[in-house]
GROMACS .gro file of C-alpha atoms in nm:
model
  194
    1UNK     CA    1   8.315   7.936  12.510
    2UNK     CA    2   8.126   7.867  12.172
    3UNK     CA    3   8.093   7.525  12.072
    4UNK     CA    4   8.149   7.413  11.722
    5UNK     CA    5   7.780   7.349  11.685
    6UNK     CA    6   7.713   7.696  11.749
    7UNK     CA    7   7.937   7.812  11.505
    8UNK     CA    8   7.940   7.867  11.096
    9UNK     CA    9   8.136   7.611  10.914
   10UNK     CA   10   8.508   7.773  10.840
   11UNK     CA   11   8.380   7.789  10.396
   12UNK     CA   12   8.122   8.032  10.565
   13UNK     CA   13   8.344   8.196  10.733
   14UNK     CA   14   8.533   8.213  10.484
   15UNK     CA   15   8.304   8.362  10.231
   16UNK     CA   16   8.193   8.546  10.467
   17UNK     CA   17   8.514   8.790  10.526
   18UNK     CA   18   8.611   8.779  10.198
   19UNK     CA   19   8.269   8.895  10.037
   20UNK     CA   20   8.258   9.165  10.351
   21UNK     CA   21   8.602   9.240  10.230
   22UNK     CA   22   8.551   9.292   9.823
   23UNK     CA   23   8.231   9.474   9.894
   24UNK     CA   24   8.365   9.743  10.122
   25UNK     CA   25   8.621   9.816   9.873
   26UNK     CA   26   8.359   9.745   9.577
   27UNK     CA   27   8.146  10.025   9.741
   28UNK     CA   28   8.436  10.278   9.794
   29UNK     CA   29   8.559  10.280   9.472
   30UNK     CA   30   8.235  10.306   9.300
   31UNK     CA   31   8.162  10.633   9.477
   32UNK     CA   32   8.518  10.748   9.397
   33UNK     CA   33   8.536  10.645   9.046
   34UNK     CA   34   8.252  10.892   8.993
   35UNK     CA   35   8.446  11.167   9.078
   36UNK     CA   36   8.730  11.085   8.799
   37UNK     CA   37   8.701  11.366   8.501
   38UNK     CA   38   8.600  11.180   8.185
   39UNK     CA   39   8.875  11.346   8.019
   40UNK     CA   40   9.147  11.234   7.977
   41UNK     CA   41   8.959  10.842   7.977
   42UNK     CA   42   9.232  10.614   8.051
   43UNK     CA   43   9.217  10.637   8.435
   44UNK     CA   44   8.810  10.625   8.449
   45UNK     CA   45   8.811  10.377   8.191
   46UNK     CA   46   9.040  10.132   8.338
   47UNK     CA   47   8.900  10.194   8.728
   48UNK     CA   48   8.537  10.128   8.583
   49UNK     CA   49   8.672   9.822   8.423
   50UNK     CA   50   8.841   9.692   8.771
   51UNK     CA   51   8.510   9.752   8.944
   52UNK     CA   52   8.313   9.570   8.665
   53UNK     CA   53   8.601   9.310   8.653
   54UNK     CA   54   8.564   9.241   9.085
   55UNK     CA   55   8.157   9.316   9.093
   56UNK     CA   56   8.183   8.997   8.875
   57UNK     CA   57   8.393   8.800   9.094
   58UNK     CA   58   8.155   8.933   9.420
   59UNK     CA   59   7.848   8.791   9.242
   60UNK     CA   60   8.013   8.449   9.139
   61UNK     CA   61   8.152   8.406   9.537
   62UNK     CA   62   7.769   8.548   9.659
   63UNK     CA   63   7.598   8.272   9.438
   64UNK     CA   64   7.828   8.006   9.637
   65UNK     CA   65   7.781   8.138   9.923
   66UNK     CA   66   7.410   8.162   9.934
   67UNK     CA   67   7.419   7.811   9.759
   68UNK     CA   68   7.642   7.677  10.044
   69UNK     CA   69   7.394   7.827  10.324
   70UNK     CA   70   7.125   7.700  10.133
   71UNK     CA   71   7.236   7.391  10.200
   72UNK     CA   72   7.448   7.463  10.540
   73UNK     CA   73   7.215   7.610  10.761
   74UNK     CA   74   7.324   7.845  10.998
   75UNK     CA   75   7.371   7.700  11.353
   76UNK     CA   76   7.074   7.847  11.578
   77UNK     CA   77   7.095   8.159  11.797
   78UNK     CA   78   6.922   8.060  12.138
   79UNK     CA   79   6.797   8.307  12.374
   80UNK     CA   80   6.752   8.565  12.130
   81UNK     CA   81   6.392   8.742  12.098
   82UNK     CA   82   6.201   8.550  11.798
   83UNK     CA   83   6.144   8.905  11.649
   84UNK     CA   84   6.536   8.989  11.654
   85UNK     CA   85   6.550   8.627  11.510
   86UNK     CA   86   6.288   8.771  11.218
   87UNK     CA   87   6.469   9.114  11.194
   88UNK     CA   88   6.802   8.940  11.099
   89UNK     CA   89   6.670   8.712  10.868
   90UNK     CA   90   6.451   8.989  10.676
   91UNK     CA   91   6.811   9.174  10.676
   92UNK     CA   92   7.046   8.893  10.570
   93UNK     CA   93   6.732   8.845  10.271
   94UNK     CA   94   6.802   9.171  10.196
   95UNK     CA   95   7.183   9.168  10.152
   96UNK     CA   96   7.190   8.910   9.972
   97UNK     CA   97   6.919   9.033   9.721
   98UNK     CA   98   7.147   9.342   9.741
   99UNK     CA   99   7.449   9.140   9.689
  100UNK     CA  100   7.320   8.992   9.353
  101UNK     CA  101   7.113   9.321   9.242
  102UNK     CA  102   7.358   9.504   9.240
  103UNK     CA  103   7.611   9.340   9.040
  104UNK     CA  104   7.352   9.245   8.757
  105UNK     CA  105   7.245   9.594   8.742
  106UNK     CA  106   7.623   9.674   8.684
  107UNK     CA  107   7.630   9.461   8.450
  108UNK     CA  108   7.347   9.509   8.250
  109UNK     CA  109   7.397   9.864   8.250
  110UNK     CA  110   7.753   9.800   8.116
  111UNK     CA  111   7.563   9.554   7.836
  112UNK     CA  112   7.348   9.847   7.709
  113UNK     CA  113   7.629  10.116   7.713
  114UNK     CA  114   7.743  10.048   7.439
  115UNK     CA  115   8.090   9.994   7.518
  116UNK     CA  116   8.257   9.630   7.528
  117UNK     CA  117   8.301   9.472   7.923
  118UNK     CA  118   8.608   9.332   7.976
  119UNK     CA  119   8.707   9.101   8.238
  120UNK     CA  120   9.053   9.200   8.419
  121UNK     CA  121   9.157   9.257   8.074
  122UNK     CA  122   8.931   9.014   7.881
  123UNK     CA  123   8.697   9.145   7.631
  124UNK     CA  124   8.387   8.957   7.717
  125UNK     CA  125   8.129   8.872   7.439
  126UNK     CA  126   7.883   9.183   7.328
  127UNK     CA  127   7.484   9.014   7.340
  128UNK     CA  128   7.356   9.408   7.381
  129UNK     CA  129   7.340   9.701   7.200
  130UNK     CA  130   7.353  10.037   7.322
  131UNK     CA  131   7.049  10.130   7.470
  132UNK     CA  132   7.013  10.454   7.655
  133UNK     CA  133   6.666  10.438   7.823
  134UNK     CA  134   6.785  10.078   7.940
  135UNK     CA  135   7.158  10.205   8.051
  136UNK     CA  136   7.017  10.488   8.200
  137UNK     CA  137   6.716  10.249   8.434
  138UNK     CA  138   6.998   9.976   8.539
  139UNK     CA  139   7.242  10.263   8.685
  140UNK     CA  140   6.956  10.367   8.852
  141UNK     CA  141   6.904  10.072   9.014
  142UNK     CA  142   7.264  10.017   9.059
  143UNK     CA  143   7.288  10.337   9.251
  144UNK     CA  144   6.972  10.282   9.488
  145UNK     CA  145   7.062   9.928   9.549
  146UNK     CA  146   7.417  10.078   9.665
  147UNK     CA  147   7.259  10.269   9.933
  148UNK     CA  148   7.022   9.944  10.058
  149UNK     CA  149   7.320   9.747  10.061
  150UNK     CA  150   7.527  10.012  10.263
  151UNK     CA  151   7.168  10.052  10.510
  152UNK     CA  152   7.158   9.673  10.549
  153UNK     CA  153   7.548   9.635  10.588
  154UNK     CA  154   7.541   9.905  10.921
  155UNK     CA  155   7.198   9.708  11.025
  156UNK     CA  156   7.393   9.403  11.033
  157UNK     CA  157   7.690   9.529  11.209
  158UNK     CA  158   7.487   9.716  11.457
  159UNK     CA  159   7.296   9.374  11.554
  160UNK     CA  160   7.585   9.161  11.533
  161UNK     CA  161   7.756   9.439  11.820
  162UNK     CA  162   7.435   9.495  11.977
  163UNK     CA  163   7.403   9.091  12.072
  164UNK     CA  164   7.809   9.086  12.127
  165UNK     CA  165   7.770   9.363  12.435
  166UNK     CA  166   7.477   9.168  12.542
  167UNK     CA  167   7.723   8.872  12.635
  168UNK     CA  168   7.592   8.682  12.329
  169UNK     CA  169   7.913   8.586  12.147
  170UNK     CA  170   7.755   8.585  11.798
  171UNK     CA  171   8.124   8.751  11.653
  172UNK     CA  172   8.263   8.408  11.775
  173UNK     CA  173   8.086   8.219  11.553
  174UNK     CA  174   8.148   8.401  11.236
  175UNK     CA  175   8.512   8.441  11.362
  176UNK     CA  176   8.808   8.174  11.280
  177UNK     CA  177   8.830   7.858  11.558
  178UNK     CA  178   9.089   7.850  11.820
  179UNK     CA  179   9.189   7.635  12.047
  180UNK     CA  180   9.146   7.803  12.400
  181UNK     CA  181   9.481   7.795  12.568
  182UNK     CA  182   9.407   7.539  12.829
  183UNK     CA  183   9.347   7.273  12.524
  184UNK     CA  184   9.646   7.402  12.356
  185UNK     CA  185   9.822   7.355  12.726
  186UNK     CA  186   9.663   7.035  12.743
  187UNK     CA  187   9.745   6.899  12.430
  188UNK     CA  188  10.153   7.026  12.460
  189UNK     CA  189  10.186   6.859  12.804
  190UNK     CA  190  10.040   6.517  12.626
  191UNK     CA  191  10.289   6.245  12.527
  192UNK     CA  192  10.316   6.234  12.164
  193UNK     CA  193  10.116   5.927  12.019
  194UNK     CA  194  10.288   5.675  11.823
   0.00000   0.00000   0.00000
């Protein structure tokens, strides 16, 4: 049984599965959407726009999340080697530097395009130019950073199972809190308080 201090607080959580959520989708369709012909544009157009549109909304909820670990540290991990300990931390540094990289580079590439960024719909305000050289070095980065963010995803998954076979429970404390059934037994058989 994990005990509440052993677990993440449920906005973690919460950001947690959510972010895991958007950027498994995030990923997928920006691999896809590069297989869309250019011609005619209005389906490449409008699924570039809905990845631009949620890469946005992934970098505002990463920025609150790291600010609400930041100041929420995570509950410790006891009886785990101090060089796994190191090893996760180095990776969760580099998903999160992922996790912002990647949407800035999006962006930035969009900026020097040329062509306007809108917002689920919203034309957002032009402060770039087109710029080739500059378009050209941010999907770059865009594209490598995809591949260190899909590297660092498995490495996370693969410790997080790795320490779950080895009786550790660590899915439990990113998971949602139940009450085990014999409180829930407990607390049905109890008279009702007044």
């Amino acid at each position: 049984m994990i005990s509440s201090s052993d677990r993440y607080t449920r906005t973690a959580v919460l950001l947690h599965w959510v972010i895991a959520a958007l950027l498994l989708v995030e990923v997928a369709q920006g691999w896809w959407m590069q297989e869309i012909p250019k011609q005619p544009p209005g389906l490449r157009a409008d699924q570039f726009n809905l990845h631009k549109s949620f890469g946005l909304v992934l970098l505002a909820l990463v920025l609150v999340r790291l600010g609400w670990r930041l100041l929420h540290p995570p509950p410790p991990m006891p009886g785990v080697a101090r060089w796994q300990l190191r090893l996760a931390k180095t990776n969760h540094t580099l998903l999160y530097l992922a996790m912002i990289v990647l949407p800035l580079s999006g962006y930035l590439g969009s900026v020097f395009s040329g062509y306007p960024i809108k917002w689920f719909g919203v034309t957002l305000p032009s402060w770039g130019s087109a710029n080739p050289e500059m378009k050209d070095l941010m999907s770059t980065v865009h594209w490598m950073v995809s591949w260190l963010l899909v590297a660092s995803t498995a490495l996370h998954i693969a410790g997080a199972f790795k320490h779950e076979l080895a009786g550790e429970r660590v899915l439990a404390r990113m998971g949602w809190r139940r009450a085990s059934r014999s409180s829930q037994a407990t607390r049905l058989a109890a008279p009702p308080s007044a």
